[in-house]
Coordinates of C-alpha atoms in Angstrom, one line a residue:
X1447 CA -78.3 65.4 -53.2
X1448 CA -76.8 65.4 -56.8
X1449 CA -76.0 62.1 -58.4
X1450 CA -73.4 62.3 -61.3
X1451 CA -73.3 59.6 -63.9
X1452 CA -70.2 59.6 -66.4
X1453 CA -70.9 59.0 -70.3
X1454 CA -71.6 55.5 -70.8
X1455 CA -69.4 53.9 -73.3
X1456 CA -71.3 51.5 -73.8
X1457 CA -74.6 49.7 -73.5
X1458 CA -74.2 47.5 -70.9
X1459 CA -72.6 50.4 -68.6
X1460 CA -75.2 52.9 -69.9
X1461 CA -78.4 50.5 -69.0
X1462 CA -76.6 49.6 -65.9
X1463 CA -76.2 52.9 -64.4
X1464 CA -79.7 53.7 -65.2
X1465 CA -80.6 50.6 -63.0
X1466 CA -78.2 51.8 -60.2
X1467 CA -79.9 55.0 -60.0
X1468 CA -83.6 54.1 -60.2
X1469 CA -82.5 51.7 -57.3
X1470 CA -80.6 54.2 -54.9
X1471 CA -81.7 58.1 -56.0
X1472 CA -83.3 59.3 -52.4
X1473 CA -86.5 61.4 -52.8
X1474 CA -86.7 65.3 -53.1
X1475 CA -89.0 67.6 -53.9
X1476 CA -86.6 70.0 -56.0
X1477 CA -85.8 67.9 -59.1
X1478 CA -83.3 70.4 -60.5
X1479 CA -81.2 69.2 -57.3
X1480 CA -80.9 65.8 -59.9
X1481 CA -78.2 65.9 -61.9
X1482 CA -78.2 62.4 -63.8
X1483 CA -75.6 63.1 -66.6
X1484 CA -72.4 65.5 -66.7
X1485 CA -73.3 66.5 -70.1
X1486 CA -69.9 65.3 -71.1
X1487 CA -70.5 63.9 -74.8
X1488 CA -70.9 59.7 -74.9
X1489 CA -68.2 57.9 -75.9
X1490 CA -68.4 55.9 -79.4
X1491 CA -69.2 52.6 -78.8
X1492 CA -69.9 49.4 -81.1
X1493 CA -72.8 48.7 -78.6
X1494 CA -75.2 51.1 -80.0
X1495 CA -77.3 51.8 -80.5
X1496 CA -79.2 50.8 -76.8
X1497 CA -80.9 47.6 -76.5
X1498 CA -84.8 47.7 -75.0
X1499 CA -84.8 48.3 -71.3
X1500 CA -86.6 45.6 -69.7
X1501 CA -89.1 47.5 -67.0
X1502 CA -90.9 46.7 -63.9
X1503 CA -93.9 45.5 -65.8
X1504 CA -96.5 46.6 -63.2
X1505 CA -98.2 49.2 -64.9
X1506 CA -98.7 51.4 -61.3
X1507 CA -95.3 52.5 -61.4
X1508 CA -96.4 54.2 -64.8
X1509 CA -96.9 57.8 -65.0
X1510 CA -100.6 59.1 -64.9
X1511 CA -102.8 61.1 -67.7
X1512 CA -100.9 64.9 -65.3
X1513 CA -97.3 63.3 -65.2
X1514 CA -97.8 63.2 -69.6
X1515 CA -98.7 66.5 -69.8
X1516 CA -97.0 68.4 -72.5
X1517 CA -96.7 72.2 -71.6
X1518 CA -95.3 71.1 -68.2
X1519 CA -92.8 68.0 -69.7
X1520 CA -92.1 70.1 -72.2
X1521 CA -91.4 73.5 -70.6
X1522 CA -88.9 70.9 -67.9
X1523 CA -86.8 70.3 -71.2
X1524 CA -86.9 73.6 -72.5
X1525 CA -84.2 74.0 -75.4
X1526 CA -83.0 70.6 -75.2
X1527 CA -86.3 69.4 -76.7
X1528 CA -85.0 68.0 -80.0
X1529 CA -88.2 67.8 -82.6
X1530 CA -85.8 66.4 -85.2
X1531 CA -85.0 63.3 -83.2
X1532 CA -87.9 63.0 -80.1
X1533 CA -91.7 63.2 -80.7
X1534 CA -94.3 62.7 -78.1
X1535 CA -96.7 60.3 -80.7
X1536 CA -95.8 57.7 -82.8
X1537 CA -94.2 59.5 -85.9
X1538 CA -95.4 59.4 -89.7
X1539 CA -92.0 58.4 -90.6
X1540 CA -92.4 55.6 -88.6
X1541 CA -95.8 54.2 -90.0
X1542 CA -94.7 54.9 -93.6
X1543 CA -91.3 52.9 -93.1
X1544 CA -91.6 51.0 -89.8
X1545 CA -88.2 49.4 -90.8
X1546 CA -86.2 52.9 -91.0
X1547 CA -84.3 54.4 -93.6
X1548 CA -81.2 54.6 -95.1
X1549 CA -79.9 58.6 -95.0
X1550 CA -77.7 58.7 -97.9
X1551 CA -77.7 62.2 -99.7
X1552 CA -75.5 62.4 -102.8
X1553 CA -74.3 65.3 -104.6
X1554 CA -72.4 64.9 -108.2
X1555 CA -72.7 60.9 -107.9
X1556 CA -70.7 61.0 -104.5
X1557 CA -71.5 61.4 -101.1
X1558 CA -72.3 64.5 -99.6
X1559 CA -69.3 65.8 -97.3
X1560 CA -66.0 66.1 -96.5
X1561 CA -63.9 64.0 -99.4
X1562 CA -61.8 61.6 -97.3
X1563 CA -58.0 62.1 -97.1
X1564 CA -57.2 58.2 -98.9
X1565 CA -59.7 59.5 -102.1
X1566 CA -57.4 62.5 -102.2
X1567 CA -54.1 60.7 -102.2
X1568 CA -55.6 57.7 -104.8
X1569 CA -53.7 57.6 -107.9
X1570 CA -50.6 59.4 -106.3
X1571 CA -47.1 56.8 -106.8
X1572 CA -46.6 54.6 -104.1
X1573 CA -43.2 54.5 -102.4
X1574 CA -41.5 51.2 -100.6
X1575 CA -38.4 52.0 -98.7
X1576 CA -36.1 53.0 -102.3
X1577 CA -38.6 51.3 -104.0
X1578 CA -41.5 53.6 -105.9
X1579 CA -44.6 52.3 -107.7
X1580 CA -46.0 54.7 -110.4
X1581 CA -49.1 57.1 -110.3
X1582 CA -51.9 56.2 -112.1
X1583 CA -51.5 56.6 -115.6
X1584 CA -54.8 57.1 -116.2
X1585 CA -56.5 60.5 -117.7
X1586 CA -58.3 63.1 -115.2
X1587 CA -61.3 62.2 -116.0
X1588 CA -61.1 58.4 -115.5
X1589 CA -58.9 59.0 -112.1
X1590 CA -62.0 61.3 -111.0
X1591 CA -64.3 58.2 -111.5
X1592 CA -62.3 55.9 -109.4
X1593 CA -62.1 57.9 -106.5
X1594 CA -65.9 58.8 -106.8
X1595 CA -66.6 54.8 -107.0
X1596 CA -64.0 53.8 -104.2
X1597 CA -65.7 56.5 -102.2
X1598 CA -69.0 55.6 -102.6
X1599 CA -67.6 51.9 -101.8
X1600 CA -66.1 52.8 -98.6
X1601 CA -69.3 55.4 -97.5
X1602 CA -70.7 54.2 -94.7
X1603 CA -74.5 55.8 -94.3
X1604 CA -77.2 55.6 -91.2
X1605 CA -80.2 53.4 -91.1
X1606 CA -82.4 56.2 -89.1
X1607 CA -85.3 54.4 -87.3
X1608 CA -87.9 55.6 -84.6
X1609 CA -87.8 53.8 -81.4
X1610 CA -90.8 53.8 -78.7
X1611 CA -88.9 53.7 -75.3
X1612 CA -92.1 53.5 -73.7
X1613 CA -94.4 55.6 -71.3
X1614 CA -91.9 56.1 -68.5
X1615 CA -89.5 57.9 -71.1
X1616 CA -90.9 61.4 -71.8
X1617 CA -90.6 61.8 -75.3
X1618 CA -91.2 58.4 -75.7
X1619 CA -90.3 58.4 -79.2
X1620 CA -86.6 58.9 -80.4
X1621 CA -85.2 58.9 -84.1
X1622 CA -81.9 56.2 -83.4
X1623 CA -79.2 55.7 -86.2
X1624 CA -77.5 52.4 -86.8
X1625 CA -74.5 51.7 -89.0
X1626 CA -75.5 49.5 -92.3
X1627 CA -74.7 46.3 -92.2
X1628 CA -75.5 45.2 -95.4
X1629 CA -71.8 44.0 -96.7
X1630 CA -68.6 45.0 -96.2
X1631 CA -66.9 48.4 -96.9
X1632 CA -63.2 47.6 -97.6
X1633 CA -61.3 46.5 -100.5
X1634 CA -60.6 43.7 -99.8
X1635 CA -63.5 43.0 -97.6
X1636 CA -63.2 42.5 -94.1
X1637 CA -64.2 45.9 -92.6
X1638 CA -67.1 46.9 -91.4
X1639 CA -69.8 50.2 -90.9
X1640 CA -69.0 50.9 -87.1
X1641 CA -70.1 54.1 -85.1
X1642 CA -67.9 56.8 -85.1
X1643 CA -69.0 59.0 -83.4
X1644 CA -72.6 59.8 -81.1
X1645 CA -74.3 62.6 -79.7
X1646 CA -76.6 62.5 -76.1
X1647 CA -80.5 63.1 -76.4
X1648 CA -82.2 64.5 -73.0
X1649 CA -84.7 63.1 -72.3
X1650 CA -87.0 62.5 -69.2
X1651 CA -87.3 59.1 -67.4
X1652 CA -89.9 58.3 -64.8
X1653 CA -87.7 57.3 -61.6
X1654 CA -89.6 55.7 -58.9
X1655 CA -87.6 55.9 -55.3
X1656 CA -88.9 52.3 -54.7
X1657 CA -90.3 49.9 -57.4
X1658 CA -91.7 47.3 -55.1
X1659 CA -93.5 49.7 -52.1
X1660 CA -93.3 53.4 -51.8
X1661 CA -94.0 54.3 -55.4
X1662 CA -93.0 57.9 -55.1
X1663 CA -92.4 58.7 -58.5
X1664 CA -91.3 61.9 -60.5
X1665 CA -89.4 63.0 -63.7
X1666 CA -85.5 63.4 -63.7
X1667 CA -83.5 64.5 -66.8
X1668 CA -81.3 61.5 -68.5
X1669 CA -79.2 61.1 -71.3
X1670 CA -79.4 58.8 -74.2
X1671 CA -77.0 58.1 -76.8
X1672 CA -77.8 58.0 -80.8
X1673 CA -75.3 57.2 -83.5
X1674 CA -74.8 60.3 -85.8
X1675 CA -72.1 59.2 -88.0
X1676 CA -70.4 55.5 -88.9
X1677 CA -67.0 55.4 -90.6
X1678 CA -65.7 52.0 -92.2
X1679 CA -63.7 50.6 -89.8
X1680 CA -62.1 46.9 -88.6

């Protein structure tokens, strides 16, 4: 039987869904014949990044020392084993800077990428109906250092912190970005760093077909959503 679960776009539905199928997937033997996700892309959602799952906490539902092992985990995720983001032991990153860090890469005093199209146009006239306000009558240079300050102003970076999902996630470490929060990004302020846009890690989950009796338990393939870029918005 194949189970298909749309792209959560949001939290709630995401952690929901997850329930829904530990609570109704029937057992088989074959577990390609799971399909959990549609590999569709999750949709941007102010909600991420997911909250902690609150699990069954009788530890017999837990996988065993075999169900951990890495060659066989590993060789079920194949290429979608993503070392940048998932690790199987609590990361360095993570015990040097247990709070995260901010991923902000500069280049020239601005931030690295794409110039955004309202930094182009800054400086240009204005126009009002008939009515037309100026350009900036200010030198090159000094028009150049405005739009490198309003863009660093606006620049909305990640806060990148590892996550333990716990043993019945398989890695059970996953790098998670969140949008910074630390003050607004408009002039004037009022906005705020929100995700933009988000990209699903596969990862496996340990699904028991019944969590109070049978306890027939196996690995199936899920997806989980991670921030990967934040954009100043309302």
């Amino acid at each position: 039987m194949i189970i298909k679960v749309e792209s959560a776009s949001s939290n709630k539905q995401y952690l929901d869904r997850l329930r829904a199928v530990d609570a109704h997937i029937p057992d088989n033997d074959n577990i390609n014949d799971i399909n959990f996700h549609t590999g569709s892309r999750p949709s941007p959602s102010d909600e991420l990044p997911i909250p902690p799952l609150h699990e069954n906490p009788d530890r017999a539902f837990d996988p065993s020392p075999q169900d951990l092992d890495y060659k066989a985990n590993r060789k079920m995720l194949g290429k979608k084993f993503d070392r940048n983001f998932m690790q199987v032991v609590k990361p360095l990153e993570h015990i040097f800077h247990p709070d995260g860090m901010l991923n902000i890469r500069f280049r020239k005093g601005r931030p690295k990428g794409r110039r955004p199209e309202f930094i182009k146009d800054f400086g240009h006239k204005i126009t009002f109906g008939d009515d037309i306000v100026k350009k900036l009558g200010v030198d090159k240079r000094t028009k150049k250092l405005m739009q490198k300050y309003l863009w660093n102003y606006t620049h909305c970076p990640l806060m990148y912190k590892w996550k333990d999902l716990g043993i019945r996630f398989w890695p059970r470490w996953i790098k998670e970005g969140s949008c910074y929060k630390g003050r607004s990004c408009s002039i004037p302020p009022g906005m705020q760093c929100k995700t933009k846009s988000s990209k699903p890690l596969t990862l496996l989950r340990w699904h028991c077909k019944d969590w109070n009796t049978d306890r027939k338990c196996k690995w199936i393939e899920i997806q989980y959503p991670i921030i990967t870029e934040c954009a100043c918005s309302c």
